Short mmCIF file of C-alpha atoms in Angstrom, two decimals:
data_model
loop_
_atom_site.label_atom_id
_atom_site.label_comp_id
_atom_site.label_asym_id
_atom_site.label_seq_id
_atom_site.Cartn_x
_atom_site.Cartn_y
_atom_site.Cartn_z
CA UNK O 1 47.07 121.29 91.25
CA UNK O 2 48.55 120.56 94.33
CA UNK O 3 48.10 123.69 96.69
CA UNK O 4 49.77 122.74 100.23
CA UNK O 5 51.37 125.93 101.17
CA UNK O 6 53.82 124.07 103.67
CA UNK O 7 55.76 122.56 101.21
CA UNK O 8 55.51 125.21 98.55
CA UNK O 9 57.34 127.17 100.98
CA UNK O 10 59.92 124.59 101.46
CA UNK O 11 60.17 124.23 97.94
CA UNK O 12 61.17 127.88 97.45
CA UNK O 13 63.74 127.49 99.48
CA UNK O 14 66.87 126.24 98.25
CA UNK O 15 68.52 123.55 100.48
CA UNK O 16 72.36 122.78 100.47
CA UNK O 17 71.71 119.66 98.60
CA UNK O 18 70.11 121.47 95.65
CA UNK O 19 71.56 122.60 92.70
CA UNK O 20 72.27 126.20 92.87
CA UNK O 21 69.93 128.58 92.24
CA UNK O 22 67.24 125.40 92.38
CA UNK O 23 64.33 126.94 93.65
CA UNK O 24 60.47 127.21 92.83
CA UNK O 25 57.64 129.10 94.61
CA UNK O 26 54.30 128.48 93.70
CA UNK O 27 53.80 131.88 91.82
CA UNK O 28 56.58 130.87 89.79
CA UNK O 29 55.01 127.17 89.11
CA UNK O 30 51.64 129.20 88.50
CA UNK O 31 53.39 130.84 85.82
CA UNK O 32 55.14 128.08 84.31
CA UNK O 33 51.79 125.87 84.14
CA UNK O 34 49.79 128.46 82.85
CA UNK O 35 52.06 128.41 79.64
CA UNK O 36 51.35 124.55 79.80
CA UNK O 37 47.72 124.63 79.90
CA UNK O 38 47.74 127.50 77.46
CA UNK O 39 50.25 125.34 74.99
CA UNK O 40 47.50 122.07 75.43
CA UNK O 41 44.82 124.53 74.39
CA UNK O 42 46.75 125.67 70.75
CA UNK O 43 47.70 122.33 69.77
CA UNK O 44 44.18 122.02 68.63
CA UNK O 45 41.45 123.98 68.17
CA UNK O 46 39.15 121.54 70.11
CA UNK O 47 41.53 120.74 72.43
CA UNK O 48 40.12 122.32 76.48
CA UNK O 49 41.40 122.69 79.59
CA UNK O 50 39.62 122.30 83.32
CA UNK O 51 41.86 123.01 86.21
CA UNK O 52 41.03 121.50 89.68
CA UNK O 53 42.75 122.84 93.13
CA UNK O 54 43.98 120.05 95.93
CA UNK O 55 43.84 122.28 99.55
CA UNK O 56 44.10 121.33 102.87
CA UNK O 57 40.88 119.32 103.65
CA UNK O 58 38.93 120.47 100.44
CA UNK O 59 39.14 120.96 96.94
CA UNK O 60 37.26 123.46 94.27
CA UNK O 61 36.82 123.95 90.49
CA UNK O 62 38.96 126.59 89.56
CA UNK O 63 38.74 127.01 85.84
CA UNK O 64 36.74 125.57 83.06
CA UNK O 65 37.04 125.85 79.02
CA UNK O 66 33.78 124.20 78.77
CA UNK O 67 31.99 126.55 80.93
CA UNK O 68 33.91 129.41 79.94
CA UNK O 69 32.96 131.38 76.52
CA UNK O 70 36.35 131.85 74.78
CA UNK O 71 34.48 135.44 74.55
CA UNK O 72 34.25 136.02 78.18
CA UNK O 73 35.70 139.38 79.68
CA UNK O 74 38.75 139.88 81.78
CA UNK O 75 38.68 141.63 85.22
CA UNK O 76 40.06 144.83 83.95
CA UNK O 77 37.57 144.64 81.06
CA UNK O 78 39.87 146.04 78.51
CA UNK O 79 40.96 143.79 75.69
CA UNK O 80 45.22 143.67 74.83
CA UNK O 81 45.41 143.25 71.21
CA UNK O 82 48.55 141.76 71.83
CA UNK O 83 47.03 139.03 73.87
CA UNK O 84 45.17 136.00 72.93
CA UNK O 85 41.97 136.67 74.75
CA UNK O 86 41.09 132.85 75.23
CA UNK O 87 44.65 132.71 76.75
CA UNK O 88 44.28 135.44 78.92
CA UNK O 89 41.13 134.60 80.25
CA UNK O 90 42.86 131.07 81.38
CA UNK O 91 45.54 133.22 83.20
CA UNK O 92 43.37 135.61 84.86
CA UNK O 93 40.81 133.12 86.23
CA UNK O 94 43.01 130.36 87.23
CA UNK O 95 45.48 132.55 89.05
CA UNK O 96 42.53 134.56 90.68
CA UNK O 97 40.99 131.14 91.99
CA UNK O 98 44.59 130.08 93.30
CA UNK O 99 44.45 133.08 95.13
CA UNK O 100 40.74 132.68 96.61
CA UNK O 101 42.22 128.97 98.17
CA UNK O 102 45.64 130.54 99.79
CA UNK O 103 43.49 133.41 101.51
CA UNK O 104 40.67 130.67 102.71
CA UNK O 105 43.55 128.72 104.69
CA UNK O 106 43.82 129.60 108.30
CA UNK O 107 46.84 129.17 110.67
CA UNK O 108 45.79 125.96 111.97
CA UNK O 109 45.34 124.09 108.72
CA UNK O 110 48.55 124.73 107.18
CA UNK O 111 50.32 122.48 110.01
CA UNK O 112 47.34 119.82 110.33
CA UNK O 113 45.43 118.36 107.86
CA UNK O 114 45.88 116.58 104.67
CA UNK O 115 45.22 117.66 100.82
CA UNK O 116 41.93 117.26 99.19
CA UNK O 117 44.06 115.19 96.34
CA UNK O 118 41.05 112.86 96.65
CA UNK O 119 37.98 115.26 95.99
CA UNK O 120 40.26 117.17 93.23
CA UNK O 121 40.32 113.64 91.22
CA UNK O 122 36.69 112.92 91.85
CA UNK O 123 35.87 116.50 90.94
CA UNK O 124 37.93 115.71 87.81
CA UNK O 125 36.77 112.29 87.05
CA UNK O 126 32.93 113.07 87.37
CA UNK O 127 33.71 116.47 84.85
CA UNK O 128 35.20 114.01 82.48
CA UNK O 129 32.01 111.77 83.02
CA UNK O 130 29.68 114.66 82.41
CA UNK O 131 31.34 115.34 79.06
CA UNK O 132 31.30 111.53 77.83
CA UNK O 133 27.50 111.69 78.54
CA UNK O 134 26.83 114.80 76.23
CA UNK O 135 28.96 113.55 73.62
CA UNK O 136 27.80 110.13 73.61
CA UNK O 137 25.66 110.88 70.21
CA UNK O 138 28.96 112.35 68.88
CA UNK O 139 30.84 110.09 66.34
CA UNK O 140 34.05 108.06 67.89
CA UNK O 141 36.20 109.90 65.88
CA UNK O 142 34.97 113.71 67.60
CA UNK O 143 34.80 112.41 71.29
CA UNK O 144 37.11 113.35 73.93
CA UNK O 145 40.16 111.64 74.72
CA UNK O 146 40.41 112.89 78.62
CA UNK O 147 43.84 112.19 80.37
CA UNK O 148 44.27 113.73 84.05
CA UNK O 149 48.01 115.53 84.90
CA UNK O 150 48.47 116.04 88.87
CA UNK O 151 51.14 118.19 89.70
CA UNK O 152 51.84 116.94 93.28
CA UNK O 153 54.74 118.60 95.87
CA UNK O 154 52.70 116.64 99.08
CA UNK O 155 53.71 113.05 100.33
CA UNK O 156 51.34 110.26 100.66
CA UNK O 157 48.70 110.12 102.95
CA UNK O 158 48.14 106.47 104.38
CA UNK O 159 44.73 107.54 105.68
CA UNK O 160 43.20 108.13 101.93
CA UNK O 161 44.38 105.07 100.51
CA UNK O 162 41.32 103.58 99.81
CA UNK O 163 39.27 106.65 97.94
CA UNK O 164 42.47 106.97 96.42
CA UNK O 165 42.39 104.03 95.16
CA UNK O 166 38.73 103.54 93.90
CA UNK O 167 39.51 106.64 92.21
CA UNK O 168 42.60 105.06 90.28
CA UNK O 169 40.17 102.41 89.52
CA UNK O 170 37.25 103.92 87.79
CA UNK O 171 40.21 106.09 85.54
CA UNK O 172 41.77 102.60 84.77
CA UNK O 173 37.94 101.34 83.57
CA UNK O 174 36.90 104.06 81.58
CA UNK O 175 40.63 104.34 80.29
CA UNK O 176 41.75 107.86 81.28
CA UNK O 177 45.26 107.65 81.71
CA UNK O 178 46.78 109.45 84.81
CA UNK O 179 49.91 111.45 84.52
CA UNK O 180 51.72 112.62 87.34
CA UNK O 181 54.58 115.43 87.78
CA UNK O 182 56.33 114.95 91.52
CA UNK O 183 57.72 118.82 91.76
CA UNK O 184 58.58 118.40 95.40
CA UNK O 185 58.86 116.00 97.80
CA UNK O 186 59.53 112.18 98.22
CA UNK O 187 58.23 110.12 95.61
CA UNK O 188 54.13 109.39 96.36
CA UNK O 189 53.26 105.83 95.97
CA UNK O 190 49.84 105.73 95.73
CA UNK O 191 50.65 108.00 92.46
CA UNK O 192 52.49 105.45 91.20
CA UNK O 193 50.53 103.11 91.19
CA UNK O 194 48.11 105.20 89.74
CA UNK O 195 50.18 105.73 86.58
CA UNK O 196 51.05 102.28 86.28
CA UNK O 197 47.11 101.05 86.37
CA UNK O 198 46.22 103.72 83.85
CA UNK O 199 49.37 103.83 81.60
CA UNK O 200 50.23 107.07 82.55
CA UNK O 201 53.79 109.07 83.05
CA UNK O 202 55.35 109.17 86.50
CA UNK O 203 57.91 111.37 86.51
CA UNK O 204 59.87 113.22 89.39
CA UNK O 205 61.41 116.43 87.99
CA UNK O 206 65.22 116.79 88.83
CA UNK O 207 65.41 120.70 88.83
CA UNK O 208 62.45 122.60 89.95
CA UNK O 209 63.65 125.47 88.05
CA UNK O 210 63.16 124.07 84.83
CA UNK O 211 59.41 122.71 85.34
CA UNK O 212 58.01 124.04 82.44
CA UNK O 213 60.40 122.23 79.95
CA UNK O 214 59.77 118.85 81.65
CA UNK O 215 55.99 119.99 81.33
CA UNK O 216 56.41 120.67 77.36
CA UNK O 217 58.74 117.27 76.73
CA UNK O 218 56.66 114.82 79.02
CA UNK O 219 53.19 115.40 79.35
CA UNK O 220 52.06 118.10 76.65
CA UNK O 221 52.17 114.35 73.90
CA UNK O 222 49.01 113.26 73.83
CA UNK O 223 48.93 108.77 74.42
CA UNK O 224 48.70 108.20 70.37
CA UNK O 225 51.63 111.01 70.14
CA UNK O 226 53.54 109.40 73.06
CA UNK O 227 53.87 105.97 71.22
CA UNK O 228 56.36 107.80 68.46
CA UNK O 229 58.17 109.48 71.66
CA UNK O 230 60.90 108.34 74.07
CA UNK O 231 58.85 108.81 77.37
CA UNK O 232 60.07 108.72 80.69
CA UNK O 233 58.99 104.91 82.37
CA UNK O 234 59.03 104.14 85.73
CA UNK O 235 61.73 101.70 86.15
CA UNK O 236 60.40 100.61 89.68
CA UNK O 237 57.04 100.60 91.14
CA UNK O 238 56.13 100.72 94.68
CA UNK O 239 53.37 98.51 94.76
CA UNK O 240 52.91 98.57 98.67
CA UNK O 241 49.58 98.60 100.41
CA UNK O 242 48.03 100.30 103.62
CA UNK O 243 46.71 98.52 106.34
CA UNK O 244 43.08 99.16 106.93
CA UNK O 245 43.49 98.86 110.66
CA UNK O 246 46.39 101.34 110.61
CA UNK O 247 46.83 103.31 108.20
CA UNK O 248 50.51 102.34 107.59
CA UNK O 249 51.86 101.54 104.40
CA UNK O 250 52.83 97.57 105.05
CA UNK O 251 55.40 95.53 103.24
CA UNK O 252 54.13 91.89 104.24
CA UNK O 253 50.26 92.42 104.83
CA UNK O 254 47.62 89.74 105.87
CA UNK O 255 44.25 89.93 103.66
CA UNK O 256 41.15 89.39 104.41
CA UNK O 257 39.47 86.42 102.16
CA UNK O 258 35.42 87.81 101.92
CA UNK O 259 36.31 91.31 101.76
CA UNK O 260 39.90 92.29 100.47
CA UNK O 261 40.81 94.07 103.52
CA UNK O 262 44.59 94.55 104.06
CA UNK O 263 45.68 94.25 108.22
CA UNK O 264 49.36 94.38 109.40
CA UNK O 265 49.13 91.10 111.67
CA UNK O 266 46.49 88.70 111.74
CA UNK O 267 43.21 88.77 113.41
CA UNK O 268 40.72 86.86 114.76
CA UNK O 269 37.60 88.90 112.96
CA UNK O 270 37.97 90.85 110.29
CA UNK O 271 37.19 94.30 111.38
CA UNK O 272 35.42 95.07 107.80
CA UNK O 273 32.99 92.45 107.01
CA UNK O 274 32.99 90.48 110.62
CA UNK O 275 34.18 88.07 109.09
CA UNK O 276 35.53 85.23 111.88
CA UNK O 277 39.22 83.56 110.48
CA UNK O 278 39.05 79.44 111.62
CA UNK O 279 41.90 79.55 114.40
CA UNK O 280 43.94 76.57 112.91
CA UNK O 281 44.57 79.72 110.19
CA UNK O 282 45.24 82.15 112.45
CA UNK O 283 47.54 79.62 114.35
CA UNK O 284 49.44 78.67 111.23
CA UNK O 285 50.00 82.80 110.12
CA UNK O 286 51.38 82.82 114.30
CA UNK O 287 48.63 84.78 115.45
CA UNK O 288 48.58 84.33 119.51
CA UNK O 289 52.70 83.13 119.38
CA UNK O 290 55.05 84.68 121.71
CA UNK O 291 58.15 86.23 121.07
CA UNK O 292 61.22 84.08 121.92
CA UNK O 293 62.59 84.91 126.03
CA UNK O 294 58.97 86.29 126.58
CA UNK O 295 57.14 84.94 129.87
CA UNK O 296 53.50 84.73 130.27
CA UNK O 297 53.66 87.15 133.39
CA UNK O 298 53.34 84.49 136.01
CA UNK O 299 55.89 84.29 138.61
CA UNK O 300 58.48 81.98 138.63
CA UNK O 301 59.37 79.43 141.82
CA UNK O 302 62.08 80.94 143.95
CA UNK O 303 65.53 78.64 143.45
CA UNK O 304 65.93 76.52 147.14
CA UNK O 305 69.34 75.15 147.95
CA UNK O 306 69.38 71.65 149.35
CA UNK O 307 72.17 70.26 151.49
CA UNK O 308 71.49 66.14 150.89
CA UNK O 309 68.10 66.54 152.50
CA UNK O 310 64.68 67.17 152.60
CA UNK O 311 64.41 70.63 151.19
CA UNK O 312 61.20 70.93 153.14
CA UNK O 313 62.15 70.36 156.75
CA UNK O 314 65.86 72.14 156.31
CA UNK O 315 67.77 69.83 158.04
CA UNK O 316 69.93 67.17 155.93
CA UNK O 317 70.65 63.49 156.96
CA UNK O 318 73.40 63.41 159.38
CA UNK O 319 76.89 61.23 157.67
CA UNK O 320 78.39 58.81 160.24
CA UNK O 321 81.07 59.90 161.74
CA UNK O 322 83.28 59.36 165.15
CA UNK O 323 81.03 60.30 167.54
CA UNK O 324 77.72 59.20 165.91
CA UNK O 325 77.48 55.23 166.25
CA UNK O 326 76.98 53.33 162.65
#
């Protein structure tokens, strides 16, 4: 759960290029994917839930089903016999930790700094590793099937592309598929490409308003329910890199051929593995060319007029003429 309170507060604003009345604050999102989780929970009885916050330079565990008893108290203590109690534990303790991270940001971290998205996923993926490990006596047919949703309202950040992407990775190898909800905000590429790797759902919700229906119709499906079900593909992927060098992400990028590295022009070591490029390469990718009109900063010779002479002595050779004898 993406938690950037910046663009939570843009997002409950409604701009004139919105639909009307198209606006979603974060308590209002809290509310609609609270019904989500609590609708992935009664599909089946062994179905659970774990619920992972994305701040501003960190990232915490905010709710469990695995460490939580579905017997475990509420805050006030008194039971609601109208009320599931498994479900209202989920509310309680995932909205109370959603508080806790809003009242631990300061004034200076909601305009600098990035979101933990990275340590949120690891969190995630090592949770789902630590349940394949206990359940690896279990027969095939009673393990897990993990899947990871991120609901995301924060653009990419160029500087994480690498965890990011080992991340991606190790979901892609032990084949937990990554979903991915873009609430607010351009489209993320580095989440794309995570949902392409790992067969996942990438889908950018149109009205804000009505999150919790595109919750319910695209990701609540489980992947052997989803092959029966018109799912929303990704008719383009941005596969684009960032530059290691950088940061930026690059259309045309030069690679590095010991290490992988991705640089935005060529260069004569590779600043990852030290690795030196032969300069016949280098020469051939235009590394060292200059632009066309550009001087080498040297000045250039001063233009001198000659008059049919020596331009040296600055006197030119006299023509005959009446009163100079041939």
């Amino acid at each position: 759960l993406d938690l950037n309170p910046l663009a939570w507060s843009l997002s409950g604003e409604s701009s004139p290029e919105d639909p009307p009345a198209d606006s979603l604050t974060l308590q209002q999102a809290l509310d609609q994917i609270l019904i989500f989780c609590n609708a992935h929970l009664s599909l089946r009885h062994e179905n659970q839930v774990a619920v992972f916050a994305a701040g501003l330079g960190k990232s915490r565990q905010l709710f469990s089903s695995t460490l939580t008893p579905s017997s475990a108290s509420t805050s006030s203590g008194v039971r609601d016999s109208n009320t599931y109690q498994q479900f209202r534990v989920v509310d309680e303790r995932i909205a109370e930790g959603v508080r806790e991270v809003i009242a631990e940001l300061q004034d200076e971290d909601a305009s600098a700094g990035t979101v933990g998205l990275v340590g949120a996923l690891s969190m995630a993926l090592c949770h789902i590793n630590r349940l394949n490990s206990s359940s690896s006596l279990v027969p095939n047919l009673s393990k897990p099937k993990p899947r990871i949703a991120i609901m995301s309202v924060t653009e990419d950040a160029s500087a994480q592309y690498v965890p990011i992407m080992n991340c991606i990775f190790t979901a892609q190898k032990n084949n937990i598929p990554i979903d991915v909800c873009k609430i607010f905000g351009p489209d993320a590429v580095f989440l794309q490409q995570a949902c392409h790797l790992t067969s996942g759902s990438y889908f950018k919700i149109q009205r804000r308003a009505g999150l919790l229906q595109y919750l319910i119709m695209a990701f609540l499906p489980g992947p052997s329910a989803r092959k029966h079900l018109t799912q929303p593909t990704q008719d383009q992927v941005d596969l684009r890199a960032a530059c290691f060098c950088h940061r930026k992400i690059v259309d045309i990028g030069y690679v590095c051929s010991v290490c992988l590295s991705i640089f935005c022009s060529p260069l004569p070591v590779c600043s990852t593995c030290r690795t030196k490029f032969p300069m016949a390469t280098l020469k051939r990718l235009g590394f060292g060319a200059k632009p066309p009109g550009a001087s080498n900063g040297a000045p250039r010779p001063k233009k001198r007029k000659i008059v049919g002479g020596n331009p040296a002595s600055g006197t030119g050779t006299p023509t005959p003429g009446p009163a100079t004898p041939a």
